[in-house]
Coordinates of C-alpha atoms and ligand atoms in Angstrom, one line a residue:
M1 CA 18.5 -16.0 -39.4
T2 CA 20.7 -13.2 -38.3
K3 CA 18.6 -9.9 -37.6
E4 CA 20.8 -6.8 -38.8
Y5 CA 20.9 -3.5 -37.1
D6 CA 23.2 -0.2 -37.0
V7 CA 23.2 -0.6 -33.3
V8 CA 22.2 -2.8 -30.5
V9 CA 21.9 -1.6 -27.1
I10 CA 22.4 -4.1 -24.3
G11 CA 20.2 -3.1 -21.3
S12 CA 17.4 -0.5 -21.2
G13 CA 18.1 1.4 -18.2
P14 CA 18.9 5.0 -18.4
A15 CA 21.9 4.6 -20.0
G16 CA 20.6 2.0 -22.7
Y17 CA 17.1 3.4 -23.4
V18 CA 18.4 7.0 -23.9
A19 CA 21.2 5.8 -26.0
A20 CA 18.6 3.6 -28.0
I21 CA 16.0 6.4 -28.7
R22 CA 18.7 8.8 -29.6
C23 CA 20.3 6.3 -31.8
A24 CA 17.0 6.0 -33.6
Q25 CA 16.3 9.9 -33.6
L26 CA 19.8 10.1 -35.5
G27 CA 18.5 7.5 -38.1
F28 CA 20.3 4.3 -36.8
N29 CA 18.2 1.3 -37.1
T30 CA 18.5 0.6 -33.7
A31 CA 17.7 -2.6 -31.1
C32 CA 17.6 -2.6 -27.1
V33 CA 17.9 -6.0 -25.6
E34 CA 16.7 -6.4 -22.2
K35 CA 16.3 -9.4 -19.7
W36 CA 14.4 -7.6 -16.9
L37 CA 11.2 -9.4 -16.1
N38 CA 8.5 -8.3 -13.7
K39 CA 6.3 -10.3 -11.3
D40 CA 4.0 -11.4 -14.5
N41 CA 7.1 -12.5 -16.5
K42 CA 6.6 -9.8 -18.6
T43 CA 9.8 -8.0 -20.1
V44 CA 9.9 -4.5 -18.7
Y45 CA 12.3 -1.4 -19.6
G46 CA 13.7 1.3 -17.5
G47 CA 16.3 -1.1 -15.5
T48 CA 17.1 -0.6 -12.0
C49 CA 16.2 3.4 -12.1
L50 CA 12.6 3.0 -12.9
N51 CA 12.0 -0.5 -11.4
I52 CA 13.8 -0.6 -8.1
G53 CA 16.0 2.5 -7.9
C54 CA 15.5 6.3 -8.1
I55 CA 11.8 6.4 -8.8
P56 CA 10.3 3.8 -6.4
S57 CA 12.8 5.0 -3.6
K58 CA 11.6 8.7 -4.2
A59 CA 7.9 7.5 -4.3
L60 CA 8.3 6.1 -0.8
L61 CA 10.3 9.3 0.3
D62 CA 7.5 11.4 -1.2
S63 CA 4.8 9.2 0.9
S64 CA 6.7 9.0 4.0
H65 CA 7.3 12.8 3.9
K66 CA 3.8 13.6 3.4
F67 CA 3.1 11.3 6.8
I68 CA 5.6 13.2 8.8
E69 CA 4.2 16.6 7.6
A70 CA 0.8 15.7 8.6
Q71 CA 1.8 14.2 11.8
K72 CA 4.4 16.7 13.1
H73 CA 4.3 19.8 10.8
F74 CA 0.8 20.6 9.8
S75 CA -0.3 21.9 13.2
A76 CA 2.2 24.5 13.1
H77 CA 0.0 26.0 10.2
G78 CA -3.0 25.6 12.4
I79 CA -4.2 22.3 10.9
S80 CA -5.3 19.6 12.9
V81 CA -5.9 16.1 11.3
G82 CA -6.5 13.9 14.4
K83 CA -4.4 10.7 14.4
V84 CA -2.4 10.1 11.4
A85 CA -1.9 6.4 10.1
M86 CA 0.1 4.9 7.2
D87 CA -1.4 2.0 5.2
V88 CA 1.9 0.6 4.2
P89 CA 0.5 -1.8 1.6
A90 CA -1.3 1.3 0.0
M91 CA 1.9 3.1 0.0
I92 CA 3.6 0.3 -1.6
S93 CA 1.1 -0.2 -4.3
R94 CA 1.0 3.4 -5.2
K95 CA 4.9 3.4 -5.8
D96 CA 4.2 0.0 -8.0
T97 CA 1.7 2.1 -10.1
V98 CA 4.1 5.1 -10.5
V99 CA 6.9 2.3 -11.6
D100 CA 4.3 0.6 -14.0
Q101 CA 3.4 4.0 -15.7
L102 CA 7.2 4.9 -16.1
T103 CA 8.3 1.7 -17.3
S104 CA 5.2 1.3 -20.0
G105 CA 6.0 5.2 -21.0
I106 CA 9.6 3.5 -22.2
K107 CA 7.9 0.8 -23.9
G108 CA 5.6 3.5 -25.8
L109 CA 8.9 5.9 -26.4
F110 CA 10.5 2.8 -28.2
T111 CA 7.3 2.4 -30.3
A112 CA 7.2 6.2 -31.2
N113 CA 11.1 6.2 -32.1
K114 CA 11.0 2.7 -33.7
V115 CA 13.2 1.1 -31.3
A116 CA 13.2 -2.5 -31.7
G117 CA 12.7 -3.8 -28.0
I118 CA 14.0 -7.2 -27.6
A119 CA 13.5 -9.5 -24.7
G120 CA 16.0 -11.9 -23.5
T121 CA 19.9 -11.9 -22.1
A122 CA 22.4 -10.7 -24.6
K123 CA 25.8 -12.1 -24.8
V124 CA 28.4 -10.2 -27.1
V125 CA 30.1 -12.9 -28.9
G126 CA 31.9 -11.3 -31.5
N127 CA 32.7 -7.5 -32.6
N128 CA 29.7 -7.1 -34.3
K129 CA 27.5 -10.2 -33.1
V130 CA 25.3 -10.5 -30.2
V131 CA 23.2 -13.8 -29.2
V132 CA 20.0 -13.0 -27.3
T133 CA 18.8 -16.0 -25.0
D134 CA 15.1 -15.7 -24.1
S135 CA 13.4 -16.9 -21.0
D136 CA 12.2 -20.0 -22.7
G137 CA 15.9 -20.8 -24.0
S138 CA 15.3 -20.0 -27.6
K139 CA 18.2 -18.1 -29.0
E140 CA 18.4 -15.4 -31.7
E141 CA 21.6 -13.6 -33.2
L142 CA 21.9 -10.1 -34.0
A143 CA 24.4 -8.4 -36.2
A144 CA 25.3 -4.8 -35.3
K145 CA 27.6 -2.6 -36.8
H146 CA 28.0 -0.8 -33.3
I147 CA 27.2 -2.3 -29.9
I148 CA 26.3 -0.4 -26.7
I149 CA 26.7 -2.2 -23.6
A150 CA 24.5 -0.5 -20.9
A151 CA 24.1 -3.6 -18.5
G152 CA 24.3 -1.5 -15.1
S153 CA 25.0 -2.6 -11.7
V154 CA 23.5 -4.6 -8.9
P155 CA 24.0 -4.5 -5.0
I156 CA 27.2 -5.5 -3.4
D157 CA 26.4 -8.1 -0.8
I158 CA 28.8 -8.8 2.0
P159 CA 29.7 -12.3 3.6
P160 CA 28.4 -11.4 7.3
T161 CA 24.9 -10.5 6.2
P162 CA 23.7 -12.8 3.3
I163 CA 20.6 -11.4 1.9
D164 CA 17.5 -13.5 2.1
Q165 CA 15.0 -10.8 0.9
D166 CA 13.1 -11.5 3.9
T167 CA 14.8 -10.5 7.2
I168 CA 18.1 -9.3 5.6
V169 CA 17.3 -7.2 2.3
D170 CA 19.0 -5.1 0.0
S171 CA 17.6 -2.1 -1.3
T172 CA 15.0 -3.8 -3.6
G173 CA 13.8 -5.7 -0.7
A174 CA 13.9 -2.6 1.2
L175 CA 11.2 -1.3 -1.2
E176 CA 8.8 -3.8 -0.4
F177 CA 8.2 -4.0 3.4
Q178 CA 4.5 -4.5 4.2
E179 CA 4.6 -3.5 7.6
V180 CA 6.9 -1.0 9.3
P181 CA 9.5 -3.0 11.2
K182 CA 9.9 -2.0 14.7
R183 CA 13.8 -2.2 15.0
L184 CA 15.5 -1.5 11.5
G185 CA 19.2 -2.1 11.0
V186 CA 20.9 -0.5 8.0
I187 CA 24.3 -1.3 7.1
G188 CA 25.9 1.7 5.1
A189 CA 25.5 5.3 5.7
G190 CA 25.8 6.1 1.8
V191 CA 23.3 7.5 -0.3
I192 CA 20.9 4.4 -0.5
G193 CA 21.3 3.7 3.0
L194 CA 20.4 6.9 4.1
E195 CA 17.5 7.4 1.9
L196 CA 15.7 4.2 2.8
G197 CA 16.5 4.5 6.5
S198 CA 14.7 7.7 6.2
V199 CA 11.5 6.6 4.7
W200 CA 11.1 3.7 7.6
A201 CA 12.4 6.1 10.3
R202 CA 9.5 8.3 9.5
L203 CA 7.1 5.8 9.6
G204 CA 7.9 4.8 12.9
S205 CA 10.9 2.5 12.8
K206 CA 13.6 2.8 15.4
V207 CA 16.5 3.2 12.8
T208 CA 20.3 2.1 13.5
V209 CA 22.8 2.9 10.8
L210 CA 25.8 1.1 11.0
E211 CA 28.9 2.5 9.1
A212 CA 32.2 1.3 8.9
L213 CA 33.9 4.8 8.3
D214 CA 34.7 7.3 10.7
D215 CA 33.6 10.3 8.6
F216 CA 29.9 10.6 7.5
L217 CA 29.7 11.1 3.9
P218 CA 33.3 11.5 3.0
V219 CA 32.5 12.7 -0.5
V220 CA 30.5 15.9 0.8
D221 CA 31.9 19.2 1.7
R222 CA 32.4 18.8 5.5
Q223 CA 30.4 21.8 6.7
I224 CA 27.3 20.2 4.9
A225 CA 28.0 16.7 6.0
K226 CA 28.3 18.1 9.6
E227 CA 24.7 19.5 9.3
A228 CA 23.5 16.8 7.7
I229 CA 24.3 14.2 10.7
K230 CA 23.0 16.6 12.9
I231 CA 19.8 16.8 11.1
L232 CA 19.1 13.7 10.4
S233 CA 20.1 12.2 14.0
K234 CA 17.4 14.7 15.2
Q235 CA 15.1 12.8 12.6
G236 CA 15.8 9.6 14.7
L237 CA 18.4 8.0 12.6
N238 CA 21.0 6.7 15.0
I239 CA 23.9 6.7 13.1
K240 CA 26.9 4.9 14.5
M241 CA 30.1 5.8 12.5
G242 CA 33.2 3.5 13.0
S243 CA 31.0 0.3 13.2
R244 CA 32.1 -2.5 10.9
V245 CA 29.4 -5.4 10.6
T246 CA 31.4 -8.4 11.0
G247 CA 28.5 -11.0 11.4
S248 CA 24.9 -11.9 11.8
K249 CA 22.6 -14.4 13.4
L250 CA 19.2 -15.1 12.5
G251 CA 16.7 -15.4 15.4
K252 CA 14.3 -18.3 15.4
G253 CA 10.6 -18.4 15.7
T254 CA 8.0 -17.3 13.7
K255 CA 8.8 -13.6 13.6
K256 CA 12.3 -13.8 12.8
T257 CA 14.9 -11.0 14.3
I258 CA 18.6 -10.4 13.1
T259 CA 21.2 -10.1 15.6
V260 CA 24.0 -7.9 14.0
E261 CA 27.4 -8.3 15.2
Y262 CA 29.9 -5.2 14.5
T263 CA 32.9 -3.8 15.9
D264 CA 33.5 -0.1 16.9
R265 CA 36.1 1.6 18.9
D266 CA 35.0 0.1 22.3
G267 CA 35.3 -3.4 20.7
E268 CA 32.6 -6.2 19.8
Q269 CA 29.0 -5.0 19.8
K270 CA 25.5 -6.8 19.1
E271 CA 22.5 -5.3 18.1
T272 CA 19.1 -7.2 17.0
F273 CA 16.7 -5.8 14.6
D274 CA 13.3 -7.0 13.0
K275 CA 14.8 -6.3 9.7
L276 CA 18.2 -5.4 8.2
I277 CA 19.1 -3.4 5.0
V278 CA 22.2 -3.8 3.2
A279 CA 23.2 -0.8 1.7
V280 CA 27.1 -1.2 1.1
G281 CA 27.3 -0.1 -2.6
R282 CA 26.8 -1.5 -6.0
R283 CA 29.1 -3.4 -8.3
P284 CA 29.1 -3.5 -12.2
F285 CA 27.1 -6.2 -13.8
T286 CA 28.8 -8.0 -16.4
E287 CA 28.0 -11.6 -15.8
S288 CA 27.7 -13.7 -18.8
L289 CA 27.7 -10.5 -21.0
L290 CA 31.0 -10.9 -22.7
D291 CA 32.4 -13.8 -24.5
E292 CA 36.1 -14.1 -23.9
S293 CA 37.0 -14.2 -27.5
V294 CA 36.1 -10.6 -27.8
G295 CA 38.6 -9.4 -25.6
V296 CA 36.8 -6.5 -24.2
E297 CA 38.9 -5.1 -21.3
L298 CA 37.6 -4.7 -17.5
D299 CA 39.3 -2.8 -15.0
E300 CA 40.4 -4.2 -11.5
G301 CA 36.8 -3.2 -10.0
G302 CA 35.2 -5.3 -12.9
F303 CA 34.0 -2.0 -14.7
I304 CA 34.3 -1.9 -18.4
K305 CA 37.2 0.0 -19.2
V306 CA 36.4 3.0 -21.5
D307 CA 37.9 6.3 -22.5
D308 CA 36.3 9.6 -21.7
Q309 CA 34.0 9.1 -24.8
C310 CA 32.7 5.6 -23.6
A311 CA 34.8 3.7 -26.0
T312 CA 35.9 0.2 -25.1
N313 CA 39.2 -1.2 -26.8
I314 CA 37.2 -2.8 -29.4
P315 CA 36.2 -0.1 -31.9
S316 CA 32.7 -1.1 -32.6
I317 CA 31.8 -1.5 -28.9
F318 CA 30.9 1.1 -26.5
A319 CA 29.8 1.1 -22.8
I320 CA 27.9 3.5 -20.7
G321 CA 26.2 4.0 -17.4
D322 CA 27.1 1.9 -14.3
V323 CA 28.9 -0.5 -15.9
V324 CA 31.8 1.8 -16.3
R325 CA 33.9 4.2 -14.5
G326 CA 32.4 7.2 -12.7
P327 CA 29.7 8.0 -10.3
M328 CA 26.7 5.5 -10.6
L329 CA 24.0 8.1 -11.2
A330 CA 21.1 7.9 -13.6
H331 CA 21.7 11.6 -15.1
K332 CA 25.6 10.6 -16.0
A333 CA 24.2 7.4 -17.4
M334 CA 21.7 9.1 -19.7
E335 CA 24.2 11.7 -20.6
E336 CA 26.6 9.1 -21.9
G337 CA 23.8 7.3 -23.7
V338 CA 23.4 10.7 -25.8
M339 CA 27.1 11.3 -26.1
V340 CA 27.8 8.0 -27.7
A341 CA 24.9 8.2 -30.1
E342 CA 25.7 11.4 -31.1
R343 CA 29.3 10.4 -31.6
L344 CA 28.4 7.4 -33.7
A345 CA 26.6 10.0 -36.1
D346 CA 29.9 12.1 -36.0
K347 CA 28.7 14.7 -33.9
K348 CA 31.0 16.5 -31.5
T349 CA 29.6 16.1 -28.1
Q350 CA 31.3 15.4 -24.7
V351 CA 30.1 14.8 -21.1
N352 CA 31.4 17.2 -18.7
Y353 CA 32.4 14.7 -16.0
D354 CA 33.6 17.8 -13.8
L355 CA 30.0 19.0 -13.3
V356 CA 28.1 15.9 -12.4
P357 CA 25.6 16.9 -9.7
S358 CA 25.0 14.5 -6.9
V359 CA 21.9 14.4 -4.6
I360 CA 20.9 12.7 -1.5
Y361 CA 17.1 13.0 -1.3
T362 CA 16.7 12.9 2.4
H363 CA 14.6 15.7 4.0
P364 CA 16.3 18.4 3.8
E365 CA 17.5 17.2 0.6
I366 CA 21.7 17.1 0.1
A367 CA 23.1 18.4 -3.2
W368 CA 26.3 19.4 -4.6
V369 CA 28.4 20.2 -7.6
G370 CA 32.0 20.9 -8.6
Q371 CA 34.6 20.9 -5.7
N372 CA 34.3 21.2 -2.1
E373 CA 36.3 23.4 0.2
E374 CA 38.5 20.4 1.4
E375 CA 39.5 19.8 -2.1
L376 CA 40.0 23.1 -3.2
K377 CA 42.4 23.5 0.0
S378 CA 44.5 20.3 -0.5
K379 CA 45.4 21.7 -4.0
G380 CA 46.1 24.9 -2.5
I381 CA 43.4 27.0 -4.7
E382 CA 42.3 30.1 -2.5
C383 CA 38.9 30.6 -2.6
N384 CA 36.4 32.9 -1.3
I385 CA 33.3 31.4 0.4
G386 CA 29.7 32.5 0.8
V387 CA 27.3 31.0 3.2
F388 CA 23.9 31.5 3.4
P389 CA 21.2 29.7 5.9
F390 CA 17.7 29.0 4.8
L391 CA 16.6 30.5 8.4
A392 CA 17.4 33.9 6.6
N393 CA 15.2 33.0 3.7
G394 CA 11.5 34.6 3.7
R395 CA 10.2 31.8 1.5
A396 CA 11.8 28.8 3.7
L397 CA 10.4 30.6 6.6
A398 CA 6.8 31.0 5.1
A399 CA 7.0 27.2 4.5
N400 CA 8.2 26.4 8.0
D401 CA 11.2 24.7 6.2
T402 CA 14.2 26.4 7.4
E403 CA 16.9 23.8 8.1
G404 CA 20.2 23.8 6.0
M405 CA 22.4 26.4 4.0
V406 CA 23.7 27.2 0.7
K407 CA 27.5 27.3 0.4
L408 CA 28.9 28.6 -2.7
I409 CA 32.8 28.4 -3.7
A410 CA 34.4 30.8 -6.0
D411 CA 38.0 31.1 -7.1
A412 CA 39.8 34.2 -5.2
K413 CA 41.7 35.5 -8.0
T414 CA 39.1 35.0 -10.7
D415 CA 35.8 34.9 -9.2
R416 CA 34.7 31.8 -11.0
I417 CA 32.3 29.5 -9.2
L418 CA 34.3 26.3 -8.4
G419 CA 31.5 24.6 -6.2
C420 CA 28.0 24.6 -4.8
H421 CA 27.1 22.8 -1.7
I422 CA 23.5 22.9 -0.6
I423 CA 21.4 21.0 2.2
G424 CA 18.0 22.3 2.1
A425 CA 14.4 21.7 1.0
S426 CA 14.5 21.4 -2.9
A427 CA 18.2 21.3 -2.9
A428 CA 18.1 19.1 -6.1
D429 CA 16.3 21.8 -7.8
L430 CA 18.2 24.9 -6.5
L431 CA 21.5 23.3 -7.3
Q432 CA 20.6 22.8 -11.0
Q433 CA 20.7 26.9 -11.4
M434 CA 24.5 26.5 -10.4
V435 CA 25.1 23.2 -12.4
I436 CA 24.1 25.6 -15.7
A437 CA 25.9 28.5 -14.4
M438 CA 29.0 26.7 -14.0
E439 CA 28.7 24.9 -17.3
F440 CA 28.8 28.6 -18.8
S441 CA 31.7 29.3 -16.3
A442 CA 29.7 31.9 -14.3
S443 CA 31.5 34.0 -11.6
A444 CA 30.0 34.6 -8.1
E445 CA 29.4 38.2 -9.6
D446 CA 27.5 37.1 -12.5
I447 CA 25.1 35.3 -10.0
G448 CA 24.9 38.3 -7.7
L449 CA 24.1 40.4 -10.7
T450 CA 21.2 38.1 -11.6
M451 CA 17.5 39.0 -10.6
F452 CA 16.1 36.3 -8.4
S453 CA 12.2 36.1 -7.9
H454 CA 11.2 37.0 -4.5
P455 CA 10.0 35.1 -2.3
A456 CA 11.9 32.0 -3.4
L457 CA 14.3 29.6 -2.1
S458 CA 16.5 30.4 -4.8
E459 CA 17.3 33.5 -3.4
A460 CA 19.5 31.6 -0.8
V461 CA 21.6 31.0 -3.9
H462 CA 21.8 34.6 -4.8
E463 CA 22.7 35.6 -1.4
A464 CA 25.4 32.7 -1.2
A465 CA 27.1 34.4 -4.4
L466 CA 27.0 37.9 -3.0
A467 CA 28.1 36.7 0.4
A468 CA 31.2 35.3 -1.6
N469 CA 32.0 38.7 -2.4
G470 CA 31.1 40.1 0.9
H471 CA 27.9 42.0 0.5
A472 CA 24.9 39.7 1.1
I473 CA 21.9 42.1 1.8
H474 CA 20.1 39.7 4.4
I475 CA 22.7 38.4 6.6
G476 CA 25.7 39.8 8.4
N477 CA 28.6 39.4 5.9
R478 CA 30.4 36.1 6.6
K479 CA 32.8 36.3 3.3
R480 CA 35.4 33.5 4.1
R481 CA 38.7 33.0 2.5
S482 CA 40.2 29.4 2.1
Ligands
FAD1 P1 20.7 0.0 -15.1 O1 19.6 0.9 -14.5 O2 21.3 -0.8 -13.7 O3 20.1 -0.7 -16.1 C1 20.8 -1.8 -16.6 C2 19.8 -3.0 -17.3 O4 20.4 -3.7 -18.3 C3 19.0 -3.8 -16.5 O5 17.7 -3.3 -17.0 C4 19.4 -5.1 -16.8 O6 18.4 -6.1 -16.6 C5 19.9 -5.0 -18.2 N1 20.7 -6.2 -18.5 C6 22.1 -6.2 -17.8 N2 22.5 -7.5 -18.4 C7 21.9 -7.6 -19.7 C8 22.0 -8.6 -20.6 N3 23.0 -9.3 -20.7 N4 21.0 -8.6 -21.3 C9 20.1 -8.1 -21.3 N5 19.7 -6.9 -20.6 C10 20.6 -6.7 -19.6 N6 20.5 7.4 -9.5 C11 20.3 8.7 -9.4 O7 20.7 9.6 -10.4 N7 19.2 9.4 -8.5 C12 18.6 8.6 -7.8 O8 17.9 9.2 -6.8 C13 18.9 7.2 -7.8 N8 18.4 6.5 -6.5 C14 18.7 5.4 -6.5 C15 18.0 4.4 -5.5 C16 18.2 3.3 -5.3 C17 17.4 2.3 -4.3 C18 19.3 2.6 -6.3 C19 19.5 1.0 -6.3 C20 20.0 3.2 -7.3 C21 19.6 4.4 -7.3 N9 20.2 5.3 -8.4 C22 20.0 6.7 -8.3 C23 21.4 4.9 -9.3 C24 20.7 4.7 -10.7 O9 19.7 4.0 -10.4 C25 21.6 4.0 -11.6 O10 22.7 4.8 -11.7 C26 21.1 3.8 -13.1 O11 20.1 3.0 -13.0 C27 22.1 3.3 -13.8 O12 21.6 3.0 -15.1 P2 22.2 2.1 -16.2 O13 21.4 2.3 -17.3 O14 23.6 2.0 -16.2 O15 21.8 0.6 -15.4
AMP2 P1 27.7 3.9 -0.8 O1 29.2 3.2 -1.4 O2 27.6 5.3 -1.0 O3 26.6 3.0 -1.2 O4 27.8 3.5 0.7 C1 28.0 2.4 1.3 C2 28.7 2.4 2.6 O5 28.8 0.9 3.2 C3 30.3 3.0 2.8 O6 30.3 4.3 3.3 C4 31.0 1.8 3.1 O7 31.9 2.3 4.2 C5 29.9 1.1 4.2 N1 30.2 -0.5 4.4 C6 30.7 -1.4 3.6 N2 30.8 -2.5 4.5 C7 30.5 -2.1 5.6 C8 30.4 -3.0 6.8 N3 30.7 -4.3 6.8 N4 29.9 -2.7 7.9 C9 29.3 -1.3 7.9 N5 29.7 -0.5 6.8 C10 30.1 -1.0 5.8

């Protein structure tokens, strides 16, 4: 028998679960189909983000940060703790507990909001029809006035280093190591490579990051990226830019090793590791998802083609999150989920794609929103730039966490803030006030006239705004025109 719904959502990652909950809140009879099974073969909601992405990676980043604090930084506060040791299985098990708590939380939210969670793999077989195949092979047909596809993404696999999830792992395998690899290779100096490389470097791995590009973090403001590579290198990440991996050979013996071949400007090179993380990006996941007869269009990158309101070329079908264009970020996915739900309810909402914040959760964190200095220069937009280092911030000094800076860029004619770029402790949280300010078209002067609590890291944002107009208080003025 066909079950009928107003909305069927495919996938329960941040795009899908948020869309499903918002649809249900708006009065739609909603189902959310999820194929993810945990180690016990039970359906789990939450997708990449909760199971193998944002949350578990941050759990390990937090554990390893506490380790390094105890090992290296407590003594500056007069605290001696003797020999600091890390029980890796205990750290991994804590991470699993956090994941379980959050994924069970989604199940609870579905129940509370009356979203029907359906286990199995969904295929769109008609403009208003979805077939779900359960893990035992049984099939169920769902009819839906609207279908929202939120099937997410998976890691990219490159031929030179085939993943075996033992010696050569992707980001998922890198969250499961049971001991600290002595020599760890990471392919890709992107967000995921740097975060996971940092976790294991803090715990004692000798980490080498191989990156094909010559420019470190090309999407990041150059001044911030330069500071980032300096700090991360000091922490022990050996980041080799301009190094393209071309092949690999697994060593023989009980404790396998992996020898990676790469080319750099000096020619062909080799390096041997105990584990290798391949972090070369992610691709949209649309396998067995769309029956050809439906005619949902994909773009050349394999993403489902959508307009700026996430509508596909089929009027009853929408697509959101990593499976469509734009940055592969959980918060962007969630906002698209809300937008589509509200559009279905005839509300006029829109995601502001110009103000998607980005964060790299290394320590210090790297966070930015809006345009960077190079982008603005290339467009010929004249700007005032205010930079304030955390070294001159009282709270950062009190916490002994003074690396980094806030860089605020404002339009030279209108003073409107066009970008904010931060490297520093709690950069993600500090950035958020600028995301709000920019959403309200604030000027650097507006931020300068706002009162900030003292002492707080956020004062660095205040000072950067003042500096953009040439009158920071706690630093010699370095207003810069670009
Ligand atoms: P996903 O989370 O991938 O969810 C898609 C879901 O759809 C999955 O559960 C999948 O099983 C299900 N599905 C797919 N096809 C079907 C089908 N046919 N039938 C039924 N179910 C199906 N982003 C951030 O913003 N901040 C971070 O700190 C961050 N850290 C990350 C760290 C790592 C290691 C990784 C890998 C990613 C990280 N991301 C981070 C990215 C973030 O996880 C993704 O952007 C986000 O999960 C995308 O959400 P989504 O709902 O589009 O897709
Ligand atoms: P991101 O897309 O941010 O996850 O980053 C992935 C990084 O991996 C990019 O900076 C790519 O340049 C890099 N990359 C992809 N393929 C290779 C390769 N074969 N060798 C080294 N780096 C690579």
